[in-house]
mmCIF file of C-alpha atoms and ligand atoms in Angstrom:
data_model
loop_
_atom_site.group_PDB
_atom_site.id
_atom_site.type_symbol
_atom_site.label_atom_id
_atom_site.label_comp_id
_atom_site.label_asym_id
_atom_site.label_seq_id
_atom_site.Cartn_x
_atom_site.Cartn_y
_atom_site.Cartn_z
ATOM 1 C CA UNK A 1 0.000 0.000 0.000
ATOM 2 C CA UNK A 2 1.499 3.501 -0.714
ATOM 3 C CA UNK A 3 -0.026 6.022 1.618
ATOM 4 C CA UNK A 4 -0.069 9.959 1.342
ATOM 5 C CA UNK A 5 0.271 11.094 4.402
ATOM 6 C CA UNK A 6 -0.371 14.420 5.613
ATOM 7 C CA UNK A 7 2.259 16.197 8.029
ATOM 8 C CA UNK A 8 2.340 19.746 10.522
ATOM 9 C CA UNK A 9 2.708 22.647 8.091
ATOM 10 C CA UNK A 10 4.534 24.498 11.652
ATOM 11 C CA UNK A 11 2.664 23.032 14.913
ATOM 12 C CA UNK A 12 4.310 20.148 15.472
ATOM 13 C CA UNK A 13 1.235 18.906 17.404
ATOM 14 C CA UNK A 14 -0.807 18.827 14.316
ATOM 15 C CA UNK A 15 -0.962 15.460 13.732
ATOM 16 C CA UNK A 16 -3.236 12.509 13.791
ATOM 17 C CA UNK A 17 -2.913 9.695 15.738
ATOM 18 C CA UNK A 18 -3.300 7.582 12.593
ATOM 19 C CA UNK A 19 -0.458 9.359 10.772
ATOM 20 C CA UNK A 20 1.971 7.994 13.636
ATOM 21 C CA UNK A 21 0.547 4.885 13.176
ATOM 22 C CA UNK A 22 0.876 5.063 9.544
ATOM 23 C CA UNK A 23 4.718 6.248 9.588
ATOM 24 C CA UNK A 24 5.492 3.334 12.098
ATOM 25 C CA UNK A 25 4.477 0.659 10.509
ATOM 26 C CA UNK A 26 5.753 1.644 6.698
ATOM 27 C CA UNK A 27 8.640 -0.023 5.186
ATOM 28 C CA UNK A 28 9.721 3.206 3.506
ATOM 29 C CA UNK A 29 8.845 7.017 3.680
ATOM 30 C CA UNK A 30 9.684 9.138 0.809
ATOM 31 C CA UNK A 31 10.095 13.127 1.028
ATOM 32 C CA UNK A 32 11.290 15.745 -0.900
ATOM 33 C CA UNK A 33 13.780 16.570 1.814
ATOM 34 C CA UNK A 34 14.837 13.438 4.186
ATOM 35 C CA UNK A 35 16.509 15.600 6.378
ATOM 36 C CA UNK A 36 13.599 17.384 7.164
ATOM 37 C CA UNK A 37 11.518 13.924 7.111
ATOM 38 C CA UNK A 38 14.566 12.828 9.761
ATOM 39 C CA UNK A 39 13.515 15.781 12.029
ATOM 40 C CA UNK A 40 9.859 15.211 11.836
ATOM 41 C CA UNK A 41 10.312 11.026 12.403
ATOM 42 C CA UNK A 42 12.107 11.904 15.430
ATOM 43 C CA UNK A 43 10.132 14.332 16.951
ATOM 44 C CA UNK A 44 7.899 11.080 17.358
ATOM 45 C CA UNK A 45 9.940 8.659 17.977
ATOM 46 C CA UNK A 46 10.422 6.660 14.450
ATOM 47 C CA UNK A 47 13.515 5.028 12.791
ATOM 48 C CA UNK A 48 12.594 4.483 9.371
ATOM 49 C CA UNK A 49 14.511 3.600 5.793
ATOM 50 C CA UNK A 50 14.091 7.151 4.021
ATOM 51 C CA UNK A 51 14.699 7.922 0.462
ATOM 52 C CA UNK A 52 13.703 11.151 -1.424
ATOM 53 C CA UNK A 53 11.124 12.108 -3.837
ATOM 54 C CA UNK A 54 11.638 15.191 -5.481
ATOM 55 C CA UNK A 55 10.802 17.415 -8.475
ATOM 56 C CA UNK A 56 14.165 16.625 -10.189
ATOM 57 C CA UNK A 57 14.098 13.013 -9.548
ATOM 58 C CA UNK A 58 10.076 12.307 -9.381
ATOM 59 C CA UNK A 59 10.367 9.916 -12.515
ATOM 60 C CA UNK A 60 12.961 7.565 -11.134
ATOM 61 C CA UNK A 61 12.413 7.741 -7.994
ATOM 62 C CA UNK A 62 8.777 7.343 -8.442
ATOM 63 C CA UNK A 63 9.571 4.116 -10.680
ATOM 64 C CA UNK A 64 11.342 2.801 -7.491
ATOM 65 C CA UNK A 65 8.757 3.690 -4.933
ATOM 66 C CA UNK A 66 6.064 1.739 -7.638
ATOM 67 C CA UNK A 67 9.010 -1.350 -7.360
ATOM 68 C CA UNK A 68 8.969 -1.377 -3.877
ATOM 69 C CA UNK A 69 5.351 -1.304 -3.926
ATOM 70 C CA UNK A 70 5.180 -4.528 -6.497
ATOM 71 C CA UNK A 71 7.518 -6.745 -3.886
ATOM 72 C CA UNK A 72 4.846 -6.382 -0.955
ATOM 73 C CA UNK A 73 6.305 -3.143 0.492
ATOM 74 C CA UNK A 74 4.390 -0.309 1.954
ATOM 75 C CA UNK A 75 5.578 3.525 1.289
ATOM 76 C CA UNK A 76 4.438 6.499 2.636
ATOM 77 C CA UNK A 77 5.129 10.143 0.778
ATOM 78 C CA UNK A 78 5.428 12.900 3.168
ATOM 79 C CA UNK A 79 5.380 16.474 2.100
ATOM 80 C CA UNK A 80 7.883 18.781 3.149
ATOM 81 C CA UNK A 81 4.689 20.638 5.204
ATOM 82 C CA UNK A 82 1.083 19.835 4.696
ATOM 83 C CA UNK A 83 -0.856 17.504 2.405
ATOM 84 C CA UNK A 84 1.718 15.799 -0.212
ATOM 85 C CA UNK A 85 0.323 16.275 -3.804
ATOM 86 C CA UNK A 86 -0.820 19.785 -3.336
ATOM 87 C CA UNK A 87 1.528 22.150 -4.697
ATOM 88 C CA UNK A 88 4.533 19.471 -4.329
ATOM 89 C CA UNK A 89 5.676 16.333 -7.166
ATOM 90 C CA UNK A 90 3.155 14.454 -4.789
ATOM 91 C CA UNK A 91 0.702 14.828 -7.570
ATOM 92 C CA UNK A 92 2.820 13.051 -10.370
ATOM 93 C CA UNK A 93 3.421 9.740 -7.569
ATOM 94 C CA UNK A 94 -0.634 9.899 -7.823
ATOM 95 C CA UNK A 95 -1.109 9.430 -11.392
ATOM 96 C CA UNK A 96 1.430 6.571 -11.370
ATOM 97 C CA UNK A 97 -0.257 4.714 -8.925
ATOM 98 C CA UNK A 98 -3.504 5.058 -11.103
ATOM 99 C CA UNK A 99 -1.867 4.052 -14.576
ATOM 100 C CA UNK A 100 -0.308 1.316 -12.653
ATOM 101 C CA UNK A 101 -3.061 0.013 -10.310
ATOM 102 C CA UNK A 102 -1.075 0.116 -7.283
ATOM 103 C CA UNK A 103 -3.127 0.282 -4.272
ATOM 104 C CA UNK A 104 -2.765 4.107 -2.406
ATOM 105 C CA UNK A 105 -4.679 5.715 0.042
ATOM 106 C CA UNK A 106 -4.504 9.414 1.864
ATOM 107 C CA UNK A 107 -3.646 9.623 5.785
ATOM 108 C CA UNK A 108 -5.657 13.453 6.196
ATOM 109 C CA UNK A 109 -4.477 16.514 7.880
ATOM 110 C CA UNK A 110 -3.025 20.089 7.570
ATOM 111 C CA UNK A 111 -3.291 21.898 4.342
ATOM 112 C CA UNK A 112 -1.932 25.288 4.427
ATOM 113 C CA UNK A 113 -4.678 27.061 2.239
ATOM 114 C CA UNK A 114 -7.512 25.169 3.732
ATOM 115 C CA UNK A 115 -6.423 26.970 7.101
ATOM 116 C CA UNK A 116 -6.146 29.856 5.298
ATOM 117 C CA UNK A 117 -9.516 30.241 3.479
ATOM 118 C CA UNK A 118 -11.479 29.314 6.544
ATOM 119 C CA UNK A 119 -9.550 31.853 8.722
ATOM 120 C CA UNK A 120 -9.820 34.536 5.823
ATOM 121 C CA UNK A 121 -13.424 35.284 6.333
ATOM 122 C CA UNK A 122 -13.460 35.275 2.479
ATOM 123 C CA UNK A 123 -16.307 33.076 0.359
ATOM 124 C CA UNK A 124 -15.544 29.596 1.376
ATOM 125 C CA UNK A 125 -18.865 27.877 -1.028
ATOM 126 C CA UNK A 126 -16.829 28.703 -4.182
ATOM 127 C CA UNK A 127 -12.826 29.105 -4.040
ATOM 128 C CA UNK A 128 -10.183 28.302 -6.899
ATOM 129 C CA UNK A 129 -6.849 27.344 -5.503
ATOM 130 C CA UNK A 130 -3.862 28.315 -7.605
ATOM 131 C CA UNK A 131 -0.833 27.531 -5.997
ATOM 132 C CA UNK A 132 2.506 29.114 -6.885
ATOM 133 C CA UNK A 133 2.022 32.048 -9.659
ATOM 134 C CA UNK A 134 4.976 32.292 -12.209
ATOM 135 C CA UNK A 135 7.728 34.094 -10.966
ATOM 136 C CA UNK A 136 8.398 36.685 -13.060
ATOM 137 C CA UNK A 137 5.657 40.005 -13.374
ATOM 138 C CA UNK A 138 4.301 39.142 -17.339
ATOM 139 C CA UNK A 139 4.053 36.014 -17.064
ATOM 140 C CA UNK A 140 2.501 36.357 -13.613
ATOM 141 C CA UNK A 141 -0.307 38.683 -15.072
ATOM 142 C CA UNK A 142 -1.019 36.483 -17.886
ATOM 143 C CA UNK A 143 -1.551 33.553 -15.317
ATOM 144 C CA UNK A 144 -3.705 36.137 -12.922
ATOM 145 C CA UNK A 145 -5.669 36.888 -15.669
ATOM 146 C CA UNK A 146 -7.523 33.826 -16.499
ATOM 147 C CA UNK A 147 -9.406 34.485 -12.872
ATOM 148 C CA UNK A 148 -10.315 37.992 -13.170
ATOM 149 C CA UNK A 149 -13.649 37.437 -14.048
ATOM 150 C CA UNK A 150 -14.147 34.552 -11.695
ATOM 151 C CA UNK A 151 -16.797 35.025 -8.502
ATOM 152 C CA UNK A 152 -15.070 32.545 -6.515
ATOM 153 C CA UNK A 153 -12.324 33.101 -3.459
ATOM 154 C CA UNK A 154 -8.732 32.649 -5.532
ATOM 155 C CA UNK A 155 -6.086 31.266 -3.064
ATOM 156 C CA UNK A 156 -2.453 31.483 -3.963
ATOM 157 C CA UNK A 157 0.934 30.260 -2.170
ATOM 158 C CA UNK A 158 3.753 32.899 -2.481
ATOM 159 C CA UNK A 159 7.495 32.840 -1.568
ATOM 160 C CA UNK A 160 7.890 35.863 1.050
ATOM 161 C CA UNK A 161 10.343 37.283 -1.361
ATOM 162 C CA UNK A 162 7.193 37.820 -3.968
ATOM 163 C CA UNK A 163 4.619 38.983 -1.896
ATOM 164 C CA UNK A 164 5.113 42.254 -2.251
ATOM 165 C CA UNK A 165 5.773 42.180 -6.485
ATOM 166 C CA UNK A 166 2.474 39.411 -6.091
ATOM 167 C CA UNK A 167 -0.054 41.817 -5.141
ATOM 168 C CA UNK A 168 1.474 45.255 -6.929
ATOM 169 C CA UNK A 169 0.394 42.800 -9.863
ATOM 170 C CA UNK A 170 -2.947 41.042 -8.345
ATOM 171 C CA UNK A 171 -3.641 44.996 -7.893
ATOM 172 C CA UNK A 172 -2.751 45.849 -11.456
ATOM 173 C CA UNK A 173 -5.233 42.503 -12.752
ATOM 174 C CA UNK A 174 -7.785 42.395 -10.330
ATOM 175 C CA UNK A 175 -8.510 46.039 -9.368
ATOM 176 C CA UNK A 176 -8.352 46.990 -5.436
ATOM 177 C CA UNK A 177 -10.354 43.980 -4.006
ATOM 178 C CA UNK A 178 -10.348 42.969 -0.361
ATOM 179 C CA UNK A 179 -7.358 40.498 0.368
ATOM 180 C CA UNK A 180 -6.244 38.217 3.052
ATOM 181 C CA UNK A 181 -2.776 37.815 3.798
ATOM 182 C CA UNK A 182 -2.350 34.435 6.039
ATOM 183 C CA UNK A 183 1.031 33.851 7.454
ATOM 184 C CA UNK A 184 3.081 31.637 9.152
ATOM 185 C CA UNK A 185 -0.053 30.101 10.168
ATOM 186 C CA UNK A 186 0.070 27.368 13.370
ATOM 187 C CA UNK A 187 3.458 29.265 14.059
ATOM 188 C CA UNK A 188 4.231 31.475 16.889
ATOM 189 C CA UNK A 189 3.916 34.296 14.626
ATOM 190 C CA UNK A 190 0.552 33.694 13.079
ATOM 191 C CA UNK A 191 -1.052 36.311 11.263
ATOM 192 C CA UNK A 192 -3.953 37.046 8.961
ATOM 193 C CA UNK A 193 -4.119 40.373 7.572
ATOM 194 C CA UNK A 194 -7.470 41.642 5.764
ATOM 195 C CA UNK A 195 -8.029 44.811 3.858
ATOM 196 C CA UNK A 196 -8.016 46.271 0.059
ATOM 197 C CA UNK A 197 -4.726 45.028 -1.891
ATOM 198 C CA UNK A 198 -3.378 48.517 -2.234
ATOM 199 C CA UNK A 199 -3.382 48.837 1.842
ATOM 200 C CA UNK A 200 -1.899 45.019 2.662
ATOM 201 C CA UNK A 201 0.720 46.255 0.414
ATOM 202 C CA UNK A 202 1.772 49.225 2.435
ATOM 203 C CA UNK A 203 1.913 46.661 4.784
ATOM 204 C CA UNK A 204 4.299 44.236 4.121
ATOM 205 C CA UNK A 205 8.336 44.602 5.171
ATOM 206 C CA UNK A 206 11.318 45.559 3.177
ATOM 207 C CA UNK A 207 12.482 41.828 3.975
ATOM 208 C CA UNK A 208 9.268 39.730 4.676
ATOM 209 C CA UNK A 209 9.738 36.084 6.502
ATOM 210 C CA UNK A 210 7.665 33.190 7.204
ATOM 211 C CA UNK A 211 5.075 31.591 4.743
ATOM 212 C CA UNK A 212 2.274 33.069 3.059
ATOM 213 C CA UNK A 213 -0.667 32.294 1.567
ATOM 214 C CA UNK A 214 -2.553 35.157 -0.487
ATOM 215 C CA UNK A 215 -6.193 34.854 -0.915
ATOM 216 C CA UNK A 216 -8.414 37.424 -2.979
ATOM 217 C CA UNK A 217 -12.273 38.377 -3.297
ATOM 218 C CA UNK A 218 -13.737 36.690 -6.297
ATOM 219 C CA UNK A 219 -15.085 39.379 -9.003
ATOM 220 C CA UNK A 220 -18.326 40.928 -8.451
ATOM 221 C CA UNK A 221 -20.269 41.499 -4.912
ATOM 222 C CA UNK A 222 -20.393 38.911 -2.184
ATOM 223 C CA UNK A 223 -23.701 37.408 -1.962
ATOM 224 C CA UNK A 224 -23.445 35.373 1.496
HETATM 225 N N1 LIG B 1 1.702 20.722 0.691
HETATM 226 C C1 LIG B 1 1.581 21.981 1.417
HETATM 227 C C2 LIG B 1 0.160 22.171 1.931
HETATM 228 O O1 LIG B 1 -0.504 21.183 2.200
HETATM 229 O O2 LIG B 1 -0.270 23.301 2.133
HETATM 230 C C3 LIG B 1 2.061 23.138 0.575
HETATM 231 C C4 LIG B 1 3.439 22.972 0.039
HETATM 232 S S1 LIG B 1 4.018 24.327 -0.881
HETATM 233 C C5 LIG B 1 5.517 23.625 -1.489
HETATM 234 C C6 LIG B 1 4.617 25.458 0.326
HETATM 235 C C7 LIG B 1 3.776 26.727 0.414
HETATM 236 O O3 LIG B 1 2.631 26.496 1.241
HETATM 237 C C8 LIG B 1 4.487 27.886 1.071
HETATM 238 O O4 LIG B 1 5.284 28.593 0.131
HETATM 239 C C9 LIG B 1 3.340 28.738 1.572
HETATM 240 O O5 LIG B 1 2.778 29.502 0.523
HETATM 241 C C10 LIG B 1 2.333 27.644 1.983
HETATM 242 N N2 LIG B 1 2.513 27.306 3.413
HETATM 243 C C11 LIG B 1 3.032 26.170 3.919
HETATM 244 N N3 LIG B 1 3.035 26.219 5.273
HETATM 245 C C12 LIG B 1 2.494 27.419 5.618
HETATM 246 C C13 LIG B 1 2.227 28.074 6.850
HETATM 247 N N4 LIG B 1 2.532 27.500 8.007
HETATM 248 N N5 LIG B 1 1.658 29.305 6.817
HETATM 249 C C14 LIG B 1 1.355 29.896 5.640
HETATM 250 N N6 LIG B 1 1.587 29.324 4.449
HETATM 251 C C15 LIG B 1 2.143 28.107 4.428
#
């Protein structure tokens, strides 16, 4: 069986009992960054073969994962925070499982922008999650674009670094609408800023830290 499992995304508390249970009794746990995965196994009290699963090595490594799988093993991909497969190679481990009929299953917990959304006070009956936007501003507008018109909450993930150069563009494509800056959420410095675009950006630091998510008002009035 090859089991996404879901991991803290900062708390180190968040996580289920079943998890645990999960990560103890695998043969193997894959990660994007076993060092990390180390840190996290320890913190509860596992000893467990690692081996990593990242975007430069996804195909290979996912071919062995898929070979371990075929002699009886059981594998668990951890993210490096969060849910695996949402915003990390997770997703590509997914559709190899499914082309190759390989038994997999989800062990549930944190998701950054799930946190986010609900704490935003934004539209939760209609949101369209985006992940990273392209790094560099044309491109960025171009992939902003395709959502102007949309009525639904858009939810983004953002290095600190492009915060600020995110929403001077979100501001250029989506007019001032009301945003929600959500950061370094289940960490001691949790925060979840709320106001027009054009104000959160006054707001943000010459050198931001932590991890944000960036959520903004669909188009049009909200109705609920
Ligand atoms: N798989 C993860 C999940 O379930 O949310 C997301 C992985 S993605 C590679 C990392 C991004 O998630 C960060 O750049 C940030 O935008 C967001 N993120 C992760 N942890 C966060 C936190 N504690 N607070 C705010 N945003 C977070």
């Amino acid at each position: 069986m090859l089991y996404f499992v879901a991991t803290p995304i900062g708390n180190m508390s968040d996580i289920t009992l079943r998890a645990i249970e999960v990560l103890k009794a695998v043969d193997m746990v894959a990660s994007e960054d076993t060092r990390r995965t180390g840190r996290l196994l320890k913190q509860y009290d596992i000893s467990k073969p690692q081996m990593s699963f990242h975007e430069h090595n996804k195909a290979h490594a996912g071919a062995r994962i898929l070979g371990h799988l075929a002699e009886g093993k059981d594998v668990a991909l951890v993210a490096d925070a969060g849910t695996p497969g949402i915003s990390d190679p997770g997703y590509t481990l997914v559709r190899s499982a499914i082309e190759h009929g390989c038994e997999f299953t989800m062990v549930p917990g944190p998701c950054a922008f799930v946190m986010a959304l609900v704490l935003s006070g934004l539209p939760t009956h209609g949101f369209t999650f985006r992940g990273f936007a392209p790094k560099k501003s044309g491109q960025r507008q171009r992939f902003l674009a395709v959502d102007a018109q949309s009525p639904h909450t858009l939810i983004f993930y953002e290095s600190p670094y492009r915060v600020k150069k995110f929403l001077q563009d979100a501001l250029v494509v989506f007019g001032d609408r009301q945003a929600v800056l959500a950061r370094e959420l289940t960490k001691m410095f949790e925060s979840v800023d709320r106001g027009p675009m054009s104000q959160l950006i006054e707001t943000i630091p010459e050198k931001p830290k932590g991890e944000y998510v960036i959520l903004v008002h669909g188009c049009g009035e909200e109705k609920e």
